[in-house]
CSV table of C-alpha atoms in Angstrom, one decimal:
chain,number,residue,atom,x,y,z
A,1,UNK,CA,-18.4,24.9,-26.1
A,2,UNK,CA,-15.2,23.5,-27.1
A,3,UNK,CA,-13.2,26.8,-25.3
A,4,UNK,CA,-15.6,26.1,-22.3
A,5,UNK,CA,-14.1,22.4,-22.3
A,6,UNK,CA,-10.6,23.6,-22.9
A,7,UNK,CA,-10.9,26.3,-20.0
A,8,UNK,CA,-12.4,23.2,-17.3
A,9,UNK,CA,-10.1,21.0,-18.3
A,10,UNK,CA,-7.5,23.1,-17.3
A,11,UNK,CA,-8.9,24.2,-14.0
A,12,UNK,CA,-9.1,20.5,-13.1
A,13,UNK,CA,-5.7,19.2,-15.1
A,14,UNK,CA,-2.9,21.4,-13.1
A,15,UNK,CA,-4.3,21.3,-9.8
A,16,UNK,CA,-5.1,17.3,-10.2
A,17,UNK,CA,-1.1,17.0,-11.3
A,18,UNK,CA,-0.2,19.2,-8.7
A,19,UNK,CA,-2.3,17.2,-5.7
A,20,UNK,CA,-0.9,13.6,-7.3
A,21,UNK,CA,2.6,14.8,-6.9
A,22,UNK,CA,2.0,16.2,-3.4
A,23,UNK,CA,0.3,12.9,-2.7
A,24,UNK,CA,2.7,10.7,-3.9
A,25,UNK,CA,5.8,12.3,-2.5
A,26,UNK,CA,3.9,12.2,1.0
A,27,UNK,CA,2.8,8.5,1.0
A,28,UNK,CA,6.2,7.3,-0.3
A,29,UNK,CA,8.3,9.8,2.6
A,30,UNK,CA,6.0,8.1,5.0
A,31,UNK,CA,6.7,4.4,3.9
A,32,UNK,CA,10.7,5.5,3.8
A,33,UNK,CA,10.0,6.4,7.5
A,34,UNK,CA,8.4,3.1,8.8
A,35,UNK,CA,11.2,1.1,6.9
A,36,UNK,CA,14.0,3.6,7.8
A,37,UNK,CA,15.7,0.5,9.6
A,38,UNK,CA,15.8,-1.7,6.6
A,39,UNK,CA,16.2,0.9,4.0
A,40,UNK,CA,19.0,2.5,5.6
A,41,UNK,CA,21.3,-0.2,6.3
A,42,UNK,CA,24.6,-0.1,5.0
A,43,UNK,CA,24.0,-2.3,1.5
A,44,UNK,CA,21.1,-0.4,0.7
A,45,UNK,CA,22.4,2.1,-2.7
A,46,UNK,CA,20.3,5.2,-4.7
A,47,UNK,CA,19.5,2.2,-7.3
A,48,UNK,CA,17.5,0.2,-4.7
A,49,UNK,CA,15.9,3.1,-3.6
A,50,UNK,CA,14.9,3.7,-6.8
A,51,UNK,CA,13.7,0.2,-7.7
A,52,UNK,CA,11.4,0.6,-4.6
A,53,UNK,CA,9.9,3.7,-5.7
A,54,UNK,CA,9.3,1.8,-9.2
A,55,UNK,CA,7.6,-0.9,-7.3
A,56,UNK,CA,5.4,1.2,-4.7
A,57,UNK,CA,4.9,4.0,-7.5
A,58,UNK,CA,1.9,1.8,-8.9
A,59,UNK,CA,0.2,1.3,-5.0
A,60,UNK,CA,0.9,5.0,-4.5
A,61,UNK,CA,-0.5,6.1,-7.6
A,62,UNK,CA,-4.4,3.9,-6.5
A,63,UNK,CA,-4.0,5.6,-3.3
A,64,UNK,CA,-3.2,9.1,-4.2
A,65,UNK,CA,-5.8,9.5,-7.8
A,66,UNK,CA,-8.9,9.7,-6.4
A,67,UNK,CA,-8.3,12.1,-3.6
A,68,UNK,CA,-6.1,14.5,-5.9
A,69,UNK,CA,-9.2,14.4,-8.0
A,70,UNK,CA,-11.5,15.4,-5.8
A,71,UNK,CA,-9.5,18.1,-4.3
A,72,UNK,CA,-8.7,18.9,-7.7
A,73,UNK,CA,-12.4,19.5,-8.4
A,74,UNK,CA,-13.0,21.3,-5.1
A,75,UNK,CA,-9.8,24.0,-6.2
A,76,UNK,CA,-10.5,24.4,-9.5
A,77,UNK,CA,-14.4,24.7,-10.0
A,78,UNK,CA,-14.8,26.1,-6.4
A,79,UNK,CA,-12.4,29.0,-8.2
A,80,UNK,CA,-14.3,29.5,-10.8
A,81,UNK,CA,-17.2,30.0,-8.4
A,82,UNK,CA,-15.6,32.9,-5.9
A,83,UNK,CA,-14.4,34.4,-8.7
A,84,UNK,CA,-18.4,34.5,-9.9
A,85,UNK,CA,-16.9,33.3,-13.3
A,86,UNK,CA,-19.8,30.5,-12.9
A,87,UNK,CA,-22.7,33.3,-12.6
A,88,UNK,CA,-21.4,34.8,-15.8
A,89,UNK,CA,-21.4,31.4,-17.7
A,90,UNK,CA,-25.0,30.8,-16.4
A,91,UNK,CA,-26.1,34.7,-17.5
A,92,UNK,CA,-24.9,33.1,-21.1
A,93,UNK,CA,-27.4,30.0,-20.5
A,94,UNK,CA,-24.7,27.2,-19.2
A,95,UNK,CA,-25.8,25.3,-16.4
A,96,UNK,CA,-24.4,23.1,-13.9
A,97,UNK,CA,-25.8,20.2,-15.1
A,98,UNK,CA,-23.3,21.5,-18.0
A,99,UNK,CA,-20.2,21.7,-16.1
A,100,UNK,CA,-20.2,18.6,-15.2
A,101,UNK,CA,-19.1,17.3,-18.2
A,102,UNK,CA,-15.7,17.8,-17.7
A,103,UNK,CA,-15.1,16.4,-14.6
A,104,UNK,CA,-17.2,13.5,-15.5
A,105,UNK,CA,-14.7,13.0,-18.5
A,106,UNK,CA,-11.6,12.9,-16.5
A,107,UNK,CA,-13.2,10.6,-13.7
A,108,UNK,CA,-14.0,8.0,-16.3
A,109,UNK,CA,-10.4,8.2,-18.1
A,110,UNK,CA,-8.9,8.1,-14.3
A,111,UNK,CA,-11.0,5.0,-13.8
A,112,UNK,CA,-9.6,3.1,-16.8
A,113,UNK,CA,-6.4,4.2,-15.5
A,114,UNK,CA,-7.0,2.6,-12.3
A,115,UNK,CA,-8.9,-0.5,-13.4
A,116,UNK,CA,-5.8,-0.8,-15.6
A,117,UNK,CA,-2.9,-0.8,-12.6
A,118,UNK,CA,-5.1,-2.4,-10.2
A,119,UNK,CA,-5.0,-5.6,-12.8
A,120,UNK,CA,-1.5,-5.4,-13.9
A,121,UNK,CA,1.0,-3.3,-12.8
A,122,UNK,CA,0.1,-2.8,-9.0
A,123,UNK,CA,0.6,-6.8,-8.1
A,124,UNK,CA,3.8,-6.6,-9.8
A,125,UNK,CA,4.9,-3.7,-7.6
A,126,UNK,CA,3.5,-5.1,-4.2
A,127,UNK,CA,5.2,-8.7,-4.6
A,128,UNK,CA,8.4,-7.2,-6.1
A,129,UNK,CA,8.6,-5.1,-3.0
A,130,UNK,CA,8.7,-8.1,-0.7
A,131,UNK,CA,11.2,-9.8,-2.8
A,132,UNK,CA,13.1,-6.3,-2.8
A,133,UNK,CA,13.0,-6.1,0.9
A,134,UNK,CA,14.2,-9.7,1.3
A,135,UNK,CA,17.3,-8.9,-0.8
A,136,UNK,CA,17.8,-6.1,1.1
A,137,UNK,CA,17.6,-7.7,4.7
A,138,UNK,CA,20.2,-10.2,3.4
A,139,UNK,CA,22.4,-7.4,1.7
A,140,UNK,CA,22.1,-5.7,5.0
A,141,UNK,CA,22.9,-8.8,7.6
A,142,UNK,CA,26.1,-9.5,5.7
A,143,UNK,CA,27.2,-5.7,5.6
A,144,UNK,CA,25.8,-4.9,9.6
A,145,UNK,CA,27.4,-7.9,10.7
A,146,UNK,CA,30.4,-6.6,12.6
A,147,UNK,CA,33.8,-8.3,14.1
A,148,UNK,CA,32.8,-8.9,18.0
A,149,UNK,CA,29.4,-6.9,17.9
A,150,UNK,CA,26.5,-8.8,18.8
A,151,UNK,CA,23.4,-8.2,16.0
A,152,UNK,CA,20.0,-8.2,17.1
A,153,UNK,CA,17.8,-7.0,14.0
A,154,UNK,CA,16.6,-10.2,13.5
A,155,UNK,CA,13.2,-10.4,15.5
A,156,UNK,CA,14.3,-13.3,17.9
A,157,UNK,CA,17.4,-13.7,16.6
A,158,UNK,CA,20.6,-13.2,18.6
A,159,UNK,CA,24.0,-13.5,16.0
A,160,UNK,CA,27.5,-12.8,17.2
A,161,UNK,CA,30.8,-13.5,15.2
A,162,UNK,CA,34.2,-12.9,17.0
A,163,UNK,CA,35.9,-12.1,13.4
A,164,UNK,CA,34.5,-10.9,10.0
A,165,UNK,CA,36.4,-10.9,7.4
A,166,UNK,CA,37.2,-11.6,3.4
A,167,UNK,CA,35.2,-10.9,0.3
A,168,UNK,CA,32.2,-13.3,1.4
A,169,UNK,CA,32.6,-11.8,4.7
A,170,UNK,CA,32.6,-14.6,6.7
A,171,UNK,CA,32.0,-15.1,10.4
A,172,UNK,CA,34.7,-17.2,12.5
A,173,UNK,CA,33.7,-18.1,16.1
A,174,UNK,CA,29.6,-17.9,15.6
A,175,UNK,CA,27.4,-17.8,18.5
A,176,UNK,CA,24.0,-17.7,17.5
A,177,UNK,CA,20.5,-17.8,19.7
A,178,UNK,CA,17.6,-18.5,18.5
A,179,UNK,CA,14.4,-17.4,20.6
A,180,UNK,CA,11.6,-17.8,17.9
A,181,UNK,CA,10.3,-20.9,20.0
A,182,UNK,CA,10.2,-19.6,23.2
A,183,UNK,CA,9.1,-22.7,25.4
A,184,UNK,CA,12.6,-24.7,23.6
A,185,UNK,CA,15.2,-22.0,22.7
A,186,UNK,CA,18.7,-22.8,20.6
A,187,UNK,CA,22.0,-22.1,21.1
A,188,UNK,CA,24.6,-22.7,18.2
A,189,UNK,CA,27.9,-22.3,18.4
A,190,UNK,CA,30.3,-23.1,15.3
A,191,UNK,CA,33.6,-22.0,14.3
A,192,UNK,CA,33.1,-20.7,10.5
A,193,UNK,CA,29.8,-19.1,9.3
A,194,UNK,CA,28.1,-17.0,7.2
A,195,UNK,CA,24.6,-15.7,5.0
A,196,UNK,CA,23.8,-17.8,1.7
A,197,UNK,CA,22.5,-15.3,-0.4
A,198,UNK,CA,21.9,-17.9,-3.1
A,199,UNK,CA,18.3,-18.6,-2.0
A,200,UNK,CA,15.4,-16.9,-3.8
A,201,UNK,CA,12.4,-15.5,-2.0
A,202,UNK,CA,11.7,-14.6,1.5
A,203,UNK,CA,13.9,-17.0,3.4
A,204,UNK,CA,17.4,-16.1,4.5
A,205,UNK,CA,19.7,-18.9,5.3
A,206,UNK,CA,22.3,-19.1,7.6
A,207,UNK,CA,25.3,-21.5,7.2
A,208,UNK,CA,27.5,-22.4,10.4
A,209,UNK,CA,29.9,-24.8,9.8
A,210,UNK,CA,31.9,-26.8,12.8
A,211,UNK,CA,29.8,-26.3,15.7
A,212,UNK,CA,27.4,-27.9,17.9
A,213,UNK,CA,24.0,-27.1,19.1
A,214,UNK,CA,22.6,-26.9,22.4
A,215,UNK,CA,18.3,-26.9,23.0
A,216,UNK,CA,16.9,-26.4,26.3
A,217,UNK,CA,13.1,-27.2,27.1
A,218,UNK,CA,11.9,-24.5,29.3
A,219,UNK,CA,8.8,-26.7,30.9
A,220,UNK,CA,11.2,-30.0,31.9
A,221,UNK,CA,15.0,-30.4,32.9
A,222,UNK,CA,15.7,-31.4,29.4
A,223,UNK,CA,18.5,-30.2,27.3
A,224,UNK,CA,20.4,-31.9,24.1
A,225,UNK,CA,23.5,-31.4,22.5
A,226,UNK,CA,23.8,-32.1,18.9
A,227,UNK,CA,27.4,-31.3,17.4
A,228,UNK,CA,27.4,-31.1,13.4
A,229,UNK,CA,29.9,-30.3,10.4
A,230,UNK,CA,27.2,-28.0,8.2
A,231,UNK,CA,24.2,-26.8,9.4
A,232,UNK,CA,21.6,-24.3,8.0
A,233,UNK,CA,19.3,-21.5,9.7
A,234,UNK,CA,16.5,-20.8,7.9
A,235,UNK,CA,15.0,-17.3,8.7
A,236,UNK,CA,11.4,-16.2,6.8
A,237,UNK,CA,12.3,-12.9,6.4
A,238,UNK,CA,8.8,-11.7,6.4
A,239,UNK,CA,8.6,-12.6,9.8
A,240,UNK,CA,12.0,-11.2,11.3
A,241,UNK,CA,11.3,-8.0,10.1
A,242,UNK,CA,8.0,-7.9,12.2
A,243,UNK,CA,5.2,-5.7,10.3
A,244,UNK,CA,8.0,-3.6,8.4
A,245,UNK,CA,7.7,-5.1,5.3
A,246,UNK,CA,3.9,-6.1,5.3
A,247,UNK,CA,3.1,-3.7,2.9
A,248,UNK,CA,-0.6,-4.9,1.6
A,249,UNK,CA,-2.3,-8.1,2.3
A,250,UNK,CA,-1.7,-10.9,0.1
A,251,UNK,CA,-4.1,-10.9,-1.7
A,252,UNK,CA,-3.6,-7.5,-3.2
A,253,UNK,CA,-0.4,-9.4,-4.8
A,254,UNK,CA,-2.7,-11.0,-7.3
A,255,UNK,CA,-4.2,-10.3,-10.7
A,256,UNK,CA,-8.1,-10.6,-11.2
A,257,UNK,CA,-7.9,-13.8,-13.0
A,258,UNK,CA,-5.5,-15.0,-9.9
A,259,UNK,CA,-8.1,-14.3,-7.6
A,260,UNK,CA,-10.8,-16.0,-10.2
A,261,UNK,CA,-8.5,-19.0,-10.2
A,262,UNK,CA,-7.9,-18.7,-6.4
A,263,UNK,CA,-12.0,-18.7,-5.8
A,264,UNK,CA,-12.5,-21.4,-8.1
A,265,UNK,CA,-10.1,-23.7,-6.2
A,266,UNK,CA,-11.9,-22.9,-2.8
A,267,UNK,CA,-14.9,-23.2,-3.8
A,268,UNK,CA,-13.6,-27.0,-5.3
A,269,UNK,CA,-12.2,-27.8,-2.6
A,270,UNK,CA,-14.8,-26.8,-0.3
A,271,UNK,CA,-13.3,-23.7,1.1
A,272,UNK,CA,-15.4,-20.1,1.6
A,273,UNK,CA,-14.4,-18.5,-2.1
A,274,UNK,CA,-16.0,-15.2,-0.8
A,275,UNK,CA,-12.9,-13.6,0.4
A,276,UNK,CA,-11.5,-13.8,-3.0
A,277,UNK,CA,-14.8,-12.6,-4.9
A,278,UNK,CA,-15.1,-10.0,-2.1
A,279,UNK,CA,-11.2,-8.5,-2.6
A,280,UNK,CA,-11.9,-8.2,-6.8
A,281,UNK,CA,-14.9,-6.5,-6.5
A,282,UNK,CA,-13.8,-4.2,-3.8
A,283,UNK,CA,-10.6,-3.8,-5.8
A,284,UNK,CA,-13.1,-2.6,-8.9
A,285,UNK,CA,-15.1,-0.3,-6.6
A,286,UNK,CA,-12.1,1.6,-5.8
A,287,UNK,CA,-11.2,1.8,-9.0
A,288,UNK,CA,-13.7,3.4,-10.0
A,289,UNK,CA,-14.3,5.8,-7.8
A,290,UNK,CA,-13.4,9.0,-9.7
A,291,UNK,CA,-16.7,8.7,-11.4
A,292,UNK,CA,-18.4,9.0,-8.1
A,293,UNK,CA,-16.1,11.7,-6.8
A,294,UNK,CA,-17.2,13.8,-9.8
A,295,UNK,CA,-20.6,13.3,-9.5
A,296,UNK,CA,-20.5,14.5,-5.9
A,297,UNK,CA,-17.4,16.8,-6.2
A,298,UNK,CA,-18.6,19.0,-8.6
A,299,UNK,CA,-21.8,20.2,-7.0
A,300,UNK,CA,-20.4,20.7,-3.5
A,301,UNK,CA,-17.6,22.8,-5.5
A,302,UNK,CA,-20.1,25.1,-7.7
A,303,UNK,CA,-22.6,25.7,-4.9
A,304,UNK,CA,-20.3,26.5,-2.1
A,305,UNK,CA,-21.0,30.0,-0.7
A,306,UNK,CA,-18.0,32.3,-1.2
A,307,UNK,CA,-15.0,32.3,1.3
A,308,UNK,CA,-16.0,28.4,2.1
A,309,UNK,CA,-13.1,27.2,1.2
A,310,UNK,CA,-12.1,26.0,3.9
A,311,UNK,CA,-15.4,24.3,5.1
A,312,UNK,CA,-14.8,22.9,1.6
A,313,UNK,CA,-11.5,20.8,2.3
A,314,UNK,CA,-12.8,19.8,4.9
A,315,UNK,CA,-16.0,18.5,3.4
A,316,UNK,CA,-14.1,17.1,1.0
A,317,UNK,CA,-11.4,15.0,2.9
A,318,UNK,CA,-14.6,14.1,5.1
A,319,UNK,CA,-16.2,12.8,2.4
A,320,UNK,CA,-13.1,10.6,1.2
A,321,UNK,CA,-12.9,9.5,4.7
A,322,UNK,CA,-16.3,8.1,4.8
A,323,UNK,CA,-15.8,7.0,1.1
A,324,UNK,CA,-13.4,4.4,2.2
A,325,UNK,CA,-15.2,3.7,5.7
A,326,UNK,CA,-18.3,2.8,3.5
A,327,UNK,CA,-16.1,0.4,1.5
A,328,UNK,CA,-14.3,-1.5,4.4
A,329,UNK,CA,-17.9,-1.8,6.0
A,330,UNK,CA,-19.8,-2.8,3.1
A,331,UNK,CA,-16.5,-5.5,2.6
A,332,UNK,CA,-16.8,-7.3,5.6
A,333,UNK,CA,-20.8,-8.1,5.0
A,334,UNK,CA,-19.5,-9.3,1.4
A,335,UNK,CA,-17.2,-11.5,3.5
A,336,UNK,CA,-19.9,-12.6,5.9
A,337,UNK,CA,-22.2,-13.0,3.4
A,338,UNK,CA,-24.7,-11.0,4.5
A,339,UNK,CA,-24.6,-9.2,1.0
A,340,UNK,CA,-23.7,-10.3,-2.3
A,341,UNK,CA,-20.2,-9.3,-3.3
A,342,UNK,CA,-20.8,-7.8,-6.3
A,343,UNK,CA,-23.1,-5.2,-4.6
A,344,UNK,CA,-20.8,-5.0,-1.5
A,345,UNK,CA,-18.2,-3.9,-4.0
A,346,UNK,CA,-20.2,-1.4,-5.2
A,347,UNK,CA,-22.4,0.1,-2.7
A,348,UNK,CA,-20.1,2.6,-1.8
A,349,UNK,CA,-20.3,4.1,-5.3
A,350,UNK,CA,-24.0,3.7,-5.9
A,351,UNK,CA,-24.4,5.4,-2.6
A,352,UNK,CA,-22.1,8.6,-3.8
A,353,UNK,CA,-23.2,9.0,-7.1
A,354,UNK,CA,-26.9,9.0,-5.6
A,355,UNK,CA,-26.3,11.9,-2.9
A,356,UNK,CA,-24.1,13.6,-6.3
A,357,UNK,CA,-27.5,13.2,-8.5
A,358,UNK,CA,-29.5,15.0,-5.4
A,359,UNK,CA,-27.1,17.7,-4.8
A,360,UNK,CA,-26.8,18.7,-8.2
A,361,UNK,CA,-30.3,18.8,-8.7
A,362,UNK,CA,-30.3,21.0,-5.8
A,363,UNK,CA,-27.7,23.4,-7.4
A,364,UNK,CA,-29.7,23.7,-11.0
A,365,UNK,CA,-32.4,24.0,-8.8
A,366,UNK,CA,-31.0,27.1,-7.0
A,367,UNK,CA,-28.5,28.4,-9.3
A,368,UNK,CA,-24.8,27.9,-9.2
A,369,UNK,CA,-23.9,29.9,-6.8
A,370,UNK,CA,-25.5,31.6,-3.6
């Protein structure tokens, strides 16, 4: 039995490395893609690309696991099964109720993997990402800002500078319109300006210097003109960069006890703490859904008819589809409190593992393979 488990856990190990990779590399080449406009500005170095994949790698890895596992179960026991290595083990009395041992052992260590990074290191990642991307959109406006080019990256945000030059880069002759209210826009003009990168967090501050502002109020004939010596531009950089660096909802950012602590002051101060409840336990559910994806992986992959491979990728990206449709359903009846969160959170599972327990009944029932 021991060379049995050896032999399965290599025909779920390799291909379950091989689909992570794959995965990985995919998800993070897409994210490049939607931030191609921050990521390649003119600041950005190798090092900061590789301090985002350090961040994301933890968000990518949640996403990728389960998937890889199940396609990793569907490739490597679906193998065994064309290649009637499975009719041969059950001529020498080894079931399928056997085989599932093995994949049942990896789904469980995945799970504590997951239930590990989904409590530590995968809020560190998603909120160090949004403070990487706010360094970067500041390293990016004081690089892109050119002499007597006007810069419009900024969502709403109109900057101009007749001359840029010296170590700080600074702007001389600043012109500067500000659309983000659109019923009073401003116009700032200033002779010396330029980007305080001192300021932590997701606020980029522009300092003009010399100028004088003019605000005109689209519904009247109203319009003021305020002159000034130093005045600051404060830009949430979260904002100005539209949906490009909305990676995950906030709440995602924040360990379990956070969103404890975070449901305990709603519920205090008399606030709906179900939202909070509801984004743990869904957090947990995913987490451990390996365990389910064995259960139902490995009798759809040992009682496959030969040459249904494909049919069997398919089944099995169905079934992940559905996986995660069931969870963002059974979510917002957690959130509506039409079910209790806990169960919410795990419906999806119970639900799998149930239809997992049927089919491989089915398959003992009628042999491994047909």
């Amino acid at each position: 039995m021991k060379l049995l488990a050896r032999y399965l856990l290599k025909e779920l190990v390799i291909p379950l490395c091989v689909w992570v990779a794959f995965l990985f590399l995919l998800l993070f080449v897409m994210q490049f893609l939607r931030g191609t406009d921050v990521l390649l500005g003119s600041a950005v170095t190798l090092g900061d690309l590789g301090r985002l994949l350090l961040y994301l790698a933890p968000h990518f890895l949640m996403m990728a696991l389960p998937i890889a596992f199940l396609l990793a179960i569907l490739l490597g026991l679906g193998r065994l099964a064309e290649d009637r290595e499975l009719t041969a083990l059950q001529a020498l009395g080894i079931g399928p109720a056997q085989l599932l041992a093995g994949p049942l052992a990896i789904g469980a260590v995945l799970a504590g993997l997951m239930v590990l990074i989904t409590s530590t290191v995968e809020p560190w990642g998603l909120t160090g990402v949004k403070e990487f991307v706010a360094e970067i959109i500041k390293k990016n406006v004081v690089g892109d800002v050119k002499s007597g080019v006007f810069y419009e990256d900024l969502s709403n945000l109109t900057l101009y500078a007749e001359k840029v030059e010296g170590e700080d880069r600074g702007w001389t002759n600043v012109l500067l319109h500000d659309d983000r209210e659109r019923s009073a826009p401003l116009l700032m003009l200033a002779r010396q300006g330029q980007v305080n990168t001192n300021v932590a967090g997701q606020v980029l501050t522009l300092v003009l210097a010399d100028g004088e502002a003019h605000r005109a109020n689209r519904g009247s004939e109203n319009y003021s003109v305020i002159t000034f010596q130093k005045g600051e531009i404060a830009v949430g950089v979260e904002g100005s960069m539209g949906r490009r660096n909305r990676f995950r909802s906030p709440k995602e950012e924040l360990t379990p006890s956070e969103l404890l602590q975070a449901a305990e002051e709603a519920e205090r101060t008399g606030g709906d703490p179900r939202s909070f409840l509801m984004a743990l336990h869904n957090r947990l559910g995913n987490a451990l859904a390996p365990l389910s994806f064995a259960l139902l992986g490995t009798p759809l992959a040992i009682g496959r008819r030969q040459g249904g491979r494909a049919w069997g990728y398919l089944l099995t990206l169905g079934g992940y589809v559905l996986f995660y449709l069931l969870m963002r359903f059974f979510e917002q009846l957690g959130q509506q409190g039409k079910m209790p969160v806990l169960l919410a959170g795990q419906l999806a599972n119970i639900l799998f593992c149930t239809a997992g327990l049927v089919a491989m009944y089915r398959v003992s029932r009628s042999g491994t393979v047909r």
